[in-house]
Amino acid sequence: MKRGFVGILMGNRKFIIGFIIFIVILMGGIIAHQTIPFRYSRTGAFPPGLPPGVKNILGTDSLGRGIDVQLAEAVVNSVQIGLIAALIGTLVGAVIGFTSGYYGGIIDAILRVLMDVFLSIPSLLFLILIASLMRGVTVRGMALIIALFAWAPPARQIRAQVLSLKERAFVDMAKLSGMSEMEIITSELVPHMFQWMSANFVNATLAAILAESGLSILGLGPQNEMTLGMMIYWALSYAAVFRGMWWWWGSTVFTLTSIFISLYLLHLGFDEVINPRIRSKI
Amino acid sequence: MWLYLRYVFGRFAIFIITIFIAITIVFIVPRFVPGDPLFAVTSKLAEMGGSRGSPELVEEYRKLFGLDQPVLTQYLYYLKELSKGNLGYSIANFPATVTELLMRSLPWTIGLLSVATVISWLIGTFIGAISGWGGKESKISKVLVPLALGLYTIPYYILAIILIFLFVYVWGIFPISGGYTPGFPIKFSLPFVLDVIKHSILPALSIILISLGWWFLSMRSMIVLLQGEDYILLAQAKGLSDRRILWRYAFRNALLPQVSGLAISLAHIVGGAIILEKIFAYPGVGWLLYNSITELDFPTIQGGVLVVIIALTAANFILDLIYPLIDPRIKYKRG
Amino acid sequence: MTERKPILRVKDLKVYYHTDRGSVRAVDGVSFTMHEGESFGIVGESGCGKSTMAMALLGLVVSPGTIEGGQIFLDGTDIFTLDRELIRKIRWSQISFIPQGAMNSLNPVMRIGSQIADVITTHQGYQPEKILRKRIQKLLSTVGLPHRVYRMYPHELSGGMKQRVCIAMAIVLEPEVIIADEPTSALDVVVQRVVMQTLVDVQERLGAALILIGHDMGLQAQVVNRQAVMYAGKIAEIGEVKTMYKNPLHPYTKLLIESLPTLQLRHDFQGIPGLPPSLLNPPKGCAFSNRCPYVMEHCREAMPKLVEIQPNHFVACHLHSEVIK
Amino acid sequence: MNVQKEAQTNILSQTQALLLEVCNLTKVFGSGLLQRGQKVALENFSMSIQGSPPKIISIAGESGSGKTTLARLILGFLIPTQGEVRYRGKDLKTMDKKSWQTFRREVQAIFQDPYGVYNPFYPVDRVFEIVIRKFHLAKNRQESHRITEEALVIVGLRPDEILGKYPHQLSGGQRQRLMLARAFLLKPKIIIADEPVSMIDASMRAIILKIMIDLKENFGISFLYITHDLSTAFQVSDDIIILYEGWVAESGDAQIVIKGPKHPYVQLLVESIPIPDPEQPWQGRVELPPEEELEMNTLRGCKFYRRCPYKMEMCLKSPPPLYNIGPDHLASCYLYKGREVDKDT
C-alpha cells in the first residue's frame, strides 16, 4: 500500500487535472511577477479603464494600473497565505489531535471542548475581530492570523482517527513486540495519518485562500500588497461591475475560481485514493 | 426520558461553555493584540470629542470597559454589563448604542439566512436522495454531480458578483443593492414586503445555489453508502417497493448526518453571508460590520461578532435538541 | 420417507461477479431440488458461494454480480422469466429470508412493529393500525417475544431477540420457502439453540420448506434433513444428513467432518491442508484436486459431474463416477 | 468461605514455583462519576500457571463473560481495578524495566482477528523484524533470516510463499499461523491465545489448534486458550475455567468438567453445543425468559439466577463461593453447599 501511494495518486485523473491547473496558475503568477516591470503596477502607468488589448493583455483598472501585473502579484501572495496557514494549521492540528486522541484523560477533555467551540463558531468572525484591530496587516501577518483558526478541523479528525486506530489489534501487537509509545505513534500510527494529513493540507490551503479573500473583501486585507481578495475589494470599491469593466473583476474571479477548483480536484483525488470505498461511488 | 434529559443537559453545558469562551476571547483579543487598539479607540474618541462626540462618550466608554481597573475587574465588569444587554455606544453612530444597531440589522440577516438555508437544505437533500438512489449511472446524476461539485467549490461572494453582473448590469432585472428601496416607508405592508423580497432574491440565490451543491453531494453520498447496508438489502428481500425503501429506510437514516451537517455548516454559511451582505449592501449584520470596520467603530465590531456567535451557537443547540427526535439511538450514547 | 411435491428447483445456476481482474465464479453450475416442508442445508466454508446462492434465490443479485445462466423454478414458475414487479411480489409472500446479521438488518430508526407492518401492507394492502398491531403482536409471541417489542427500536433488543424478530418477520406472510443465511452465527451457543428451536418450531407449524445456509456442520446435523456441501462455487455432495455423516462420499465432506472437534475423543480431529482455489481462474479439473488425498491424474483434467450414487445421494467425484462405470 | 481461604494459602505457599499468578482480579469499566455507566467485567478472579509441565488452560465463556478482559489484564493492556497480576512473583504494576522486558518476551499472545493484527502498510516480514530487533534475537542478517524461516517451518508455512507479501495477500489461516510463528520466535513461556480460531474456517481451525498442541508438547510453551467454543476447548486443553458474567462458574480438568458439568450454567452450555452427528439430537427444550434479556443484570446474588432451573432463595442474597467438588474441581453454586469434597482426596 505504501509502495504505490504516489503512483496511485498520479494515476488519479482528478488529482492530475487539479495538480496541473494549480501548477500552471502558480508558475504563471511567479513568472509574470518576475518579468513584468514593477512600474506597470503604479497608478497612472497606463490610461485608466483600458480594456484588454495589445497595449495591455488584461487591461487596466480605474487608476491606470495593469491588471496582469496585479494578478501575478496577487496569485503569488494569496497562494503564499494559503500554504503558510495550511502548513501551520495542519501541523498544530496534528500535534493537538494526536495528544488528545492517544493520551486521553483530562487533557483530552479540555482539548475536545476547545475543538468543539472552534468548530461551531465561524472563524471568520474572530478573524474580523483580530484583523480589524491590527490595522495594516502584511501578507505574512495575514497568514498567521488565519492559521490561528485552521488547527481545529484537522485536530478533531485526527483525534477521531487516532482513537479508533489505537484500538486496532496491530497496536496491541506492537506493544507485545516491545515497541515504545513513541515508536508506535511514529511508525504504526503516523503512516495511517500521513495520507489524510496531506489531503487535509490541500483542503486547508483552499480554506485559507477563501478566508483571505473574504477578509480582504471586507477591507481587512493587506493595504500595501496585492492579493486576490484585495483585487476584488478594489474592483468592488470602484464599482467595476456596474461600470462594465468585466476584465477587472472577471480575470480575478476566474483566477480565484480556478485555484479553488484545482485545489478541490486535488482534494477529491486524495480522498478517492485514501478511501477506495468512496472511489467508485461518486 | 432520564437519558434524554441528561443528553439535553450535556448539550446545554457545551452551549454555555461555547458562549463563555467566545465572550472571553472577544474580551481578551483587543487587550493582547499589539498596538493597544483600545488606546487607539479612546484617542479616536478624544479626537472626535470636539465635533460629533462628546466627553460624555469618552466617559461612557471608560466606564463600560473600566480601563483604569485591573484586567480581572474589567472582565467581571464586562460580563455584568453584557448580562444587562449593554454592549456600549457605537462610535460612528453616537448616540446610538451597539445593541440598538444590532437589533436593527439582525432581523435582516436572520431572515435572509434562515429562509435561504432552509430552502437549499430541503431541495439539496431531496434531489440528493433521488440522485443517490438512482446510482452512478442515472442520467440526472451525470448532469447534477459535476454541477454540484462546481458550485460547492465557488465561494458565495464570487457567485454573487457574477449574479450581479448578469441580473443587474446585463439584464437589469433586479435592484442594484440594499434591503429595500431607499425612502420606502418601513412598515408591514404588502408593497414593502414585495420590495424586500425583490431585494433579497439575489443574495438569497447566492446562498441557495452554493449550499445546494453541498447538501446535494452529502445527501447523495450518504444514500449511496447506505445502499450497501444489510437493512436495505432485507427491505428489498421483503419485496417492498423501491419508493418505500428509499423514503422509509434509506432516506430516514441518511437524514441524521444531514441534520448534524446542518449544524456544522451553519458557521460556514454565516461567515459567507456576512461578506455577501457587503457586496449587496444588504442591511444586515455583515453590512453593519463592514461599515464599522471602515469607520474603526470598534465597540460595534466587538458587539456584532459576539451577537452573531451567540445566535449561531443557539441555533446549533436547537438542532442538537431536535436530533434525538429523529434518531432514537442518540439518547443512549454517552458523552 | 414419503415422496413430497418439489417446491424449489434450481438448475445449473451460475452467478459471476465481474471485477477488474476478471469474472469471479461465485456460483458455478449449481443444481438441486427441494420438497415441500423439507429442511435443506447448504454448508460450506467462507467464500464457497453459499451466500451468493441465497441472494440469487431471492432474485437479489446486484452489480457487479450477474446471473450468467440457469433457472430457478419456484412452485413450477421460472422466476427469471418474470418481470421486476412480479419478482418483487413473490419475494416474501412465497420465499422469505432470515439474514445473517440481525444486528444490522433492522432499520435502526423504525420501530419493530412498523418494520413488520411494512411487509403486510406492501403485499396485502392497507390495513387499520389496530388490526395490524394485534396480528403482529400475536406473531411476536409465537417466536417468544413479549408484546411490547412491537413498540421498541432495534437497539433496545438483545442479539437473540433481534434474530427472533427477523424470524417473525420471515413467517408473517406464511411463505412456502424460508431461506436462513447463517441466522445464528453471531449468537452465543445457548441463545443459538433457543433461536434454532424457535425457527424449527415455526417452520413445522407453517409446513414451509427451510433452506439453512451455514458453515457449522454441527448445527446442520441438528436441524436439517438433507444437505448440500458446497466447495468453490459448486456442489460437492447432496444427500440425507443421516447417511452423509455416517458415510460421506466426497473426500471434502469426509475431511470436513473429520476436522470437527467432538466431545467424545480428544485429539481426534484433522485439518485440511492447502487453500481453496481462486474463483477467478478455477482449475480445469476438480476444484478440490489440489487438496484431495485421493487425487488421481484424471481429477486434474476433467471436472466431475454430480451423479446419484445411491438413492437420493449425489456426489461430484471421480472416485465414485468410476464405480458407476 | 473456608475452602477459599485454604485455596488462597495454598497459592501463596507455591508462589516461588509459579510463573504467572492472578490474584483476586477485578475490572470495572465505565466512568467513576456516573454509577449507571459502570460495568463489572471481571470480579475477584484468581488463577495461576505453573509453567512446568506446560499446559493448555482454557478460559471459556460466552460474550460478556469477561474472558477477553482477563486476557488484556494479564497482558498488561488494562490496569486492574483491584487485585494483581504477578509474573515470576512480581506485580506487573510495580515491575522494573528489566523484569518487564522478560515478561514481554516470555508472555506472548495471538488474537482473534488475523487481519487486524497486521499494519496494512508493511509486508508481513515486519512482525518478525521488529521482535528480532527489539529482543536482540539475532546477531546479523543471516541469522535473523534463518530463525524466521525456522519459525515459519514449525507452523507449517513455506517461507518463499509468505515473506515479502502484504497481509491482504494471505489467507486467514496463513496469517494466524504467521502470528504463532512470530510468538514462537521469542521462545515464550506462555502464549495467551484470545479466540485464535473463531474467525478461521473449520478445515483450517484444526491445523492451528494442532500447532498449539505441538508447541506445548515439543517446546514447553503453556497456553491460555480463550474461547467461546467448548468443543475445541475439550479437544486441546488440560484444564478449563468457565466464566459467566465475570464470575467463575466452574473450573477443573477439561475432560471431567465438559463430560460431567456440575454447575447448572455449564450443564446448559454443554447441552447447547450442536453435535455434528444427526444421531445425537439436542435433548429437551431450552427456554430463556425474554424479560431477562431486556434487563441489565444488576443482581446482587448469583448472576445465573434468572436462567437457573434450580434457583433457591439464598442464591439472591449473595454470590455463591467456589465449592470444592472433586479433585481440583470447583463450582460456584449453592447446590454443592455442604457437599464439598476434601481437597486431598
Coordinates of N, CA and C in Angstrom, one line a residue, chain D residues 31-199:
Chain D
S31 N -17.2 5.2 33.7 CA -16.7 6.4 34.5 C -17.1 6.2 36.0
G32 N -16.2 6.7 36.8 CA -16.5 6.6 38.2 C -17.5 7.6 38.7
L33 N -17.8 8.6 37.9 CA -18.7 9.7 38.3 C -20.1 9.2 38.3
L34 N -20.5 8.6 37.1 CA -21.8 8.2 36.9 C -21.9 6.7 37.2
Q35 N -22.5 6.3 38.3 CA -22.6 4.9 38.7 C -23.3 4.1 37.6
R36 N -24.2 4.7 36.9 CA -25.1 4.0 35.9 C -24.2 3.4 34.8
G37 N -23.2 4.1 34.4 CA -22.4 3.6 33.3 C -21.4 2.5 33.6
Q38 N -21.4 2.1 34.8 CA -20.4 1.1 35.2 C -20.7 -0.3 34.8
K39 N -19.7 -1.1 34.4 CA -19.9 -2.5 34.1 C -18.8 -3.3 34.7
V40 N -19.2 -4.2 35.5 CA -18.1 -5.1 36.1 C -17.8 -6.2 35.1
A41 N -16.7 -6.2 34.5 CA -16.3 -7.1 33.5 C -15.8 -8.4 34.1
L42 N -15.1 -8.3 35.2 CA -14.4 -9.4 35.8 C -14.4 -9.2 37.3
E43 N -14.8 -10.2 38.1 CA -14.8 -9.9 39.5 C -14.1 -11.0 40.3
N44 N -13.2 -10.6 41.1 CA -12.5 -11.4 42.1 C -12.0 -12.7 41.5
F45 N -11.2 -12.6 40.4 CA -10.8 -13.8 39.7 C -9.3 -14.2 40.1
S46 N -9.1 -15.4 40.4 CA -7.8 -15.9 40.7 C -7.4 -17.1 39.9
M47 N -6.2 -17.2 39.5 CA -5.7 -18.5 38.8 C -4.2 -18.4 38.8
S48 N -3.6 -19.5 38.4 CA -2.2 -19.5 38.3 C -1.7 -20.5 37.2
I49 N -0.6 -20.2 36.6 CA 0.0 -21.1 35.6 C 1.4 -21.4 36.1
Q50 N 1.7 -22.8 36.2 CA 2.9 -23.2 36.8 C 4.1 -23.1 35.8
G51 N 3.8 -23.4 34.5 CA 4.8 -23.4 33.5 C 5.4 -24.7 33.2
S52 N 5.7 -25.5 34.3 CA 6.2 -26.8 34.0 C 5.4 -27.8 34.9
P53 N 4.9 -28.9 34.4 CA 4.8 -29.2 32.9 C 4.0 -28.2 32.2
P54 N 4.2 -27.9 30.9 CA 3.4 -27.0 30.2 C 2.0 -27.5 30.0
K55 N 1.0 -26.5 30.1 CA -0.4 -26.9 30.0 C -1.1 -26.0 29.1
I56 N -2.2 -26.5 28.5 CA -3.1 -25.6 27.8 C -4.3 -25.4 28.8
I57 N -4.5 -24.2 29.2 CA -5.6 -23.9 30.1 C -6.7 -23.1 29.3
S58 N -7.9 -23.6 29.3 CA -8.9 -22.8 28.6 C -9.7 -21.9 29.5
I59 N -9.9 -20.7 29.0 CA -10.9 -19.8 29.7 C -12.1 -19.8 28.7
A60 N -13.2 -20.4 29.2 CA -14.3 -20.4 28.2 C -15.5 -19.6 28.8
G61 N -16.3 -19.1 27.9 CA -17.4 -18.3 28.3 C -18.0 -17.7 27.1
E62 N -19.3 -17.2 27.3 CA -20.0 -16.5 26.2 C -19.6 -15.0 26.1
S63 N -20.1 -14.3 25.2 CA -19.8 -12.9 25.1 C -20.2 -12.2 26.4
G64 N -19.4 -11.3 26.8 CA -19.7 -10.6 28.1 C -19.3 -11.3 29.3
S65 N -18.6 -12.5 29.2 CA -18.2 -13.2 30.4 C -17.0 -12.7 31.0
G66 N -16.3 -11.8 30.3 CA -15.0 -11.3 30.9 C -13.8 -11.9 30.4
K67 N -13.9 -12.9 29.5 CA -12.7 -13.6 29.1 C -11.6 -12.8 28.4
T68 N -12.1 -11.9 27.5 CA -11.1 -11.1 26.8 C -10.6 -10.0 27.7
T69 N -11.4 -9.5 28.7 CA -10.9 -8.6 29.7 C -9.7 -9.2 30.5
L70 N -9.9 -10.5 30.8 CA -8.9 -11.2 31.6 C -7.6 -11.3 30.7
A71 N -7.7 -11.6 29.4 CA -6.5 -11.7 28.6 C -5.8 -10.4 28.6
R72 N -6.6 -9.3 28.4 CA -5.9 -8.0 28.3 C -5.3 -7.5 29.6
L73 N -5.9 -7.9 30.7 CA -5.3 -7.6 32.1 C -4.0 -8.3 32.2
I74 N -4.0 -9.6 31.8 CA -2.8 -10.4 32.0 C -1.7 -9.8 31.1
L75 N -2.0 -9.4 29.9 CA -1.0 -8.8 29.0 C -0.6 -7.4 29.4
G76 N -1.2 -6.9 30.4 CA -0.8 -5.5 30.9 C -1.4 -4.4 30.0
F77 N -2.4 -4.7 29.1 CA -3.0 -3.7 28.3 C -4.1 -2.9 29.1
L78 N -4.6 -3.6 30.2 CA -5.5 -2.9 31.0 C -5.0 -2.9 32.4
I79 N -5.4 -1.9 33.2 CA -5.0 -1.9 34.6 C -6.1 -2.4 35.5
P80 N -5.8 -3.3 36.3 CA -6.9 -3.9 37.1 C -7.5 -2.8 38.1
T81 N -8.8 -2.9 38.3 CA -9.4 -2.0 39.3 C -9.0 -2.5 40.7
Q82 N -9.0 -3.8 40.9 CA -8.5 -4.4 42.1 C -7.7 -5.6 41.8
G83 N -6.9 -6.1 42.8 CA -6.2 -7.3 42.6 C -4.9 -7.1 41.8
E84 N -4.2 -8.2 41.5 CA -2.9 -8.0 40.8 C -2.6 -9.2 39.9
V85 N -1.8 -8.9 38.9 CA -1.2 -10.0 38.1 C 0.3 -10.0 38.4
R86 N 0.8 -11.2 38.7 CA 2.2 -11.3 39.0 C 2.9 -12.2 38.0
Y87 N 4.0 -11.8 37.6 CA 4.8 -12.7 36.7 C 6.1 -13.0 37.4
R88 N 6.5 -14.2 37.5 CA 7.7 -14.7 38.3 C 7.7 -13.9 39.6
G89 N 6.6 -13.9 40.3 CA 6.5 -13.3 41.6 C 6.4 -11.8 41.7
K90 N 6.5 -11.1 40.5 CA 6.5 -9.6 40.6 C 5.2 -9.1 40.0
D91 N 4.7 -8.1 40.7 CA 3.4 -7.5 40.2 C 3.7 -6.6 39.0
L92 N 2.8 -6.8 38.0 CA 3.0 -6.1 36.7 C 3.1 -4.6 36.9
K93 N 2.3 -4.1 37.9 CA 2.1 -2.7 38.1 C 3.4 -2.0 38.6
T94 N 4.2 -2.8 39.4 CA 5.4 -2.2 40.0 C 6.7 -2.8 39.5
M95 N 6.5 -3.4 38.4 CA 7.7 -4.2 37.8 C 8.8 -3.2 37.3
D96 N 10.1 -3.6 37.5 CA 11.1 -2.8 37.0 C 11.3 -3.0 35.5
K97 N 12.1 -2.2 34.8 CA 12.2 -2.3 33.4 C 12.7 -3.6 32.9
K98 N 13.7 -4.2 33.7 CA 14.3 -5.5 33.2 C 13.3 -6.6 33.3
S99 N 12.5 -6.7 34.4 CA 11.5 -7.7 34.6 C 10.5 -7.5 33.5
W100 N 10.1 -6.3 33.2 CA 9.1 -6.0 32.2 C 9.5 -6.6 30.8
Q101 N 10.8 -6.4 30.5 CA 11.3 -6.9 29.3 C 11.2 -8.4 29.2
T102 N 11.6 -9.0 30.4 CA 11.4 -10.5 30.4 C 10.0 -10.9 30.3
F103 N 9.1 -10.2 31.0 CA 7.7 -10.5 30.9 C 7.2 -10.4 29.4
R104 N 7.5 -9.3 28.8 CA 7.1 -9.1 27.4 C 7.6 -10.2 26.5
R105 N 8.8 -10.7 26.8 CA 9.4 -11.7 25.9 C 8.7 -13.1 26.2
E106 N 8.5 -13.3 27.5 CA 8.0 -14.7 27.8 C 6.5 -14.9 27.8
V107 N 5.8 -13.8 27.8 CA 4.3 -13.9 27.7 C 3.9 -13.2 26.4
Q108 N 3.5 -14.0 25.5 CA 3.1 -13.5 24.2 C 1.6 -13.8 23.9
A109 N 1.2 -13.4 22.7 CA -0.3 -13.5 22.5 C -0.6 -13.7 21.0
I110 N -1.7 -14.3 20.7 CA -2.3 -14.2 19.4 C -3.7 -13.8 19.6
F111 N -4.2 -13.2 18.6 CA -5.6 -12.6 18.7 C -6.6 -13.2 17.7
Q112 N -7.8 -12.7 18.0 CA -8.9 -13.2 17.2 C -8.9 -12.9 15.7
D113 N -8.7 -11.6 15.4 CA -8.8 -11.1 14.0 C -7.4 -11.3 13.3
P114 N -7.3 -12.2 12.5 CA -5.9 -12.5 11.9 C -5.6 -11.4 10.8
Y115 N -6.5 -10.5 10.6 CA -6.1 -9.4 9.6 C -5.7 -8.1 10.4
G116 N -6.5 -7.8 11.4 CA -6.3 -6.6 12.2 C -5.0 -6.5 12.9
V117 N -4.3 -7.6 13.1 CA -3.1 -7.6 13.9 C -1.9 -7.1 13.0
Y118 N -2.2 -7.0 11.7 CA -1.1 -6.5 10.8 C -1.4 -5.1 10.4
N119 N -0.3 -4.3 10.4 CA -0.4 -2.9 9.9 C -0.4 -3.0 8.4
P120 N -1.5 -2.7 7.8 CA -1.6 -2.9 6.3 C -0.5 -2.2 5.5
F121 N 0.3 -1.3 6.1 CA 1.3 -0.5 5.4 C 2.5 -1.3 5.1
Y122 N 2.7 -2.4 5.9 CA 4.0 -3.1 5.8 C 3.9 -4.5 5.4
P123 N 4.9 -5.1 4.7 CA 4.8 -6.5 4.4 C 4.9 -7.3 5.7
V124 N 4.4 -8.5 5.7 CA 4.3 -9.3 6.9 C 5.6 -9.6 7.6
D125 N 6.7 -9.5 6.8 CA 8.1 -9.8 7.4 C 8.3 -8.9 8.6
R126 N 7.7 -7.7 8.6 CA 8.0 -6.7 9.6 C 7.7 -7.2 11.0
V127 N 6.7 -8.1 11.2 CA 6.3 -8.6 12.5 C 7.5 -9.4 13.1
F128 N 8.3 -10.0 12.2 CA 9.5 -10.8 12.6 C 10.6 -9.8 12.9
E129 N 10.8 -8.9 11.9 CA 11.9 -7.9 12.1 C 11.9 -7.2 13.4
I130 N 10.7 -6.8 13.8 CA 10.6 -6.0 15.0 C 10.9 -6.8 16.2
V131 N 10.4 -8.0 16.4 CA 10.7 -8.7 17.6 C 12.2 -9.1 17.6
I132 N 12.8 -9.4 16.4 CA 14.2 -9.7 16.4 C 15.0 -8.5 16.8
R133 N 14.6 -7.4 16.4 CA 15.4 -6.2 16.7 C 15.2 -5.8 18.2
K134 N 13.9 -5.8 18.6 CA 13.6 -5.4 20.0 C 14.1 -6.3 21.1
F135 N 14.2 -7.6 20.8 CA 14.6 -8.5 21.8 C 16.0 -9.1 21.5
H136 N 16.7 -8.5 20.5 CA 18.0 -8.9 20.1 C 18.1 -10.4 19.9
L137 N 17.3 -10.9 19.0 CA 17.3 -12.4 18.8 C 18.3 -12.9 17.8
A138 N 18.9 -11.9 17.0 CA 19.8 -12.4 16.1 C 21.0 -11.4 16.0
K139 N 22.2 -12.0 15.7 CA 23.4 -11.2 15.6 C 23.5 -10.4 14.3
N140 N 23.0 -11.1 13.2 CA 23.2 -10.5 11.9 C 22.0 -10.8 11.0
R141 N 22.1 -10.3 9.8 CA 21.0 -10.5 8.9 C 20.7 -12.0 8.6
Q142 N 21.8 -12.8 8.4 CA 21.7 -14.2 8.0 C 21.0 -14.9 9.1
E143 N 21.4 -14.6 10.3 CA 20.9 -15.4 11.5 C 19.4 -15.0 11.6
S144 N 19.1 -13.7 11.4 CA 17.7 -13.3 11.6 C 16.9 -14.0 10.5
H145 N 17.4 -14.1 9.3 CA 16.7 -14.8 8.2 C 16.5 -16.3 8.6
R146 N 17.5 -16.8 9.1 CA 17.5 -18.3 9.4 C 16.4 -18.6 10.5
I147 N 16.4 -17.8 11.6 CA 15.4 -18.1 12.6 C 14.0 -17.8 12.2
T148 N 13.8 -16.8 11.3 CA 12.5 -16.5 10.8 C 12.0 -17.7 10.0
E149 N 12.8 -18.2 9.1 CA 12.4 -19.3 8.3 C 12.1 -20.6 9.2
E150 N 13.0 -20.8 10.2 CA 12.8 -21.9 11.1 C 11.4 -21.8 11.7
A151 N 11.0 -20.6 12.2 CA 9.8 -20.5 12.9 C 8.6 -20.7 11.9
L152 N 8.8 -20.3 10.7 CA 7.7 -20.5 9.7 C 7.5 -22.0 9.4
V153 N 8.6 -22.7 9.3 CA 8.5 -24.1 9.0 C 7.8 -24.8 10.2
I154 N 8.1 -24.4 11.4 CA 7.5 -25.0 12.6 C 5.9 -24.9 12.5
V155 N 5.4 -23.8 12.0 CA 4.0 -23.7 11.9 C 3.4 -24.1 10.5
G156 N 4.3 -24.8 9.8 CA 3.8 -25.4 8.5 C 3.7 -24.4 7.4
L157 N 4.4 -23.4 7.4 CA 4.3 -22.4 6.2 C 5.6 -22.5 5.4
R158 N 5.5 -22.2 4.1 CA 6.7 -22.2 3.3 C 7.2 -20.8 3.2
P159 N 8.4 -20.5 3.7 CA 8.9 -19.1 3.7 C 8.8 -18.4 2.4
D160 N 9.1 -19.1 1.3 CA 9.1 -18.4 0.0 C 7.6 -18.0 -0.4
E161 N 6.6 -18.6 0.1 CA 5.3 -18.3 -0.2 C 4.8 -17.1 0.6
I162 N 5.5 -16.8 1.7 CA 4.9 -15.9 2.7 C 5.7 -14.6 2.7
L163 N 7.0 -14.7 2.8 CA 7.9 -13.5 3.0 C 7.7 -12.5 1.9
G164 N 7.7 -11.2 2.2 CA 7.6 -10.2 1.2 C 6.2 -9.9 0.8
K165 N 5.2 -10.7 1.3 CA 3.8 -10.4 1.0 C 3.2 -9.4 1.9
Y166 N 2.1 -8.8 1.4 CA 1.4 -7.9 2.3 C 0.2 -8.7 2.9
P167 N -0.2 -8.3 4.1 CA -1.2 -9.1 4.8 C -2.4 -9.5 4.0
H168 N -2.9 -8.6 3.1 CA -4.1 -8.9 2.4 C -3.9 -9.9 1.3
Q169 N -2.7 -10.3 1.1 CA -2.4 -11.3 0.0 C -2.4 -12.7 0.6
L170 N -2.6 -12.8 1.9 CA -2.5 -14.1 2.5 C -3.9 -14.5 3.1
S171 N -4.1 -15.8 3.3 CA -5.4 -16.2 3.8 C -5.4 -16.1 5.3
G172 N -6.6 -16.2 5.9 CA -6.8 -16.1 7.3 C -6.0 -17.1 8.1
G173 N -6.0 -18.3 7.6 CA -5.2 -19.4 8.2 C -3.7 -19.1 8.2
Q174 N -3.3 -18.6 7.0 CA -1.8 -18.3 6.9 C -1.4 -17.2 7.9
R175 N -2.3 -16.2 7.9 CA -2.0 -15.0 8.8 C -1.9 -15.5 10.3
Q176 N -2.9 -16.4 10.7 CA -2.9 -16.8 12.0 C -1.7 -17.6 12.4
R177 N -1.3 -18.5 11.4 CA -0.1 -19.3 11.6 C 1.2 -18.4 11.7
L178 N 1.2 -17.4 10.9 CA 2.3 -16.4 11.0 C 2.4 -15.8 12.4
M179 N 1.3 -15.5 13.0 CA 1.3 -15.0 14.3 C 1.8 -16.0 15.3
L180 N 1.5 -17.2 15.1 CA 2.1 -18.3 16.0 C 3.6 -18.4 15.8
A181 N 4.0 -18.2 14.5 CA 5.4 -18.3 14.2 C 6.2 -17.1 14.9
R182 N 5.5 -15.9 14.9 CA 6.1 -14.8 15.5 C 6.3 -15.0 17.0
A183 N 5.2 -15.5 17.6 CA 5.3 -15.7 19.0 C 6.4 -16.8 19.3
F184 N 6.4 -17.8 18.5 CA 7.4 -18.9 18.7 C 8.8 -18.4 18.6
L185 N 9.1 -17.4 17.8 CA 10.4 -16.9 17.6 C 11.0 -16.4 18.9
L186 N 10.1 -15.9 19.8 CA 10.5 -15.4 21.1 C 10.7 -16.5 22.2
K187 N 10.5 -17.7 21.8 CA 10.5 -18.8 22.8 C 9.8 -18.4 24.1
P188 N 8.6 -18.1 24.0 CA 7.9 -17.6 25.2 C 7.6 -18.8 26.2
K189 N 7.2 -18.5 27.4 CA 6.8 -19.5 28.3 C 5.3 -19.7 28.2
I190 N 4.6 -18.5 27.9 CA 3.1 -18.6 27.9 C 2.7 -17.8 26.6
I191 N 1.7 -18.4 26.0 CA 1.0 -17.7 24.9 C -0.4 -17.5 25.3
I192 N -0.9 -16.3 25.3 CA -2.3 -16.0 25.5 C -3.0 -16.1 24.1
A193 N -3.8 -17.0 23.9 CA -4.5 -17.2 22.6 C -5.9 -16.8 22.8
D194 N -6.3 -15.5 22.3 CA -7.6 -15.0 22.5 C -8.5 -15.3 21.3
E195 N -9.3 -16.3 21.4 CA -10.2 -16.7 20.3 C -9.4 -16.9 19.0
P196 N -8.3 -17.7 19.0 CA -7.5 -17.7 17.8 C -8.1 -18.3 16.6
V197 N -9.2 -19.1 16.8 CA -9.7 -19.8 15.6 C -11.2 -19.4 15.3
S198 N -11.7 -18.5 16.0 CA -13.1 -18.2 15.8 C -13.4 -17.5 14.5
M199 N -12.4 -16.9 13.8 CA -12.6 -16.3 12.5 C -12.0 -17.2 11.4

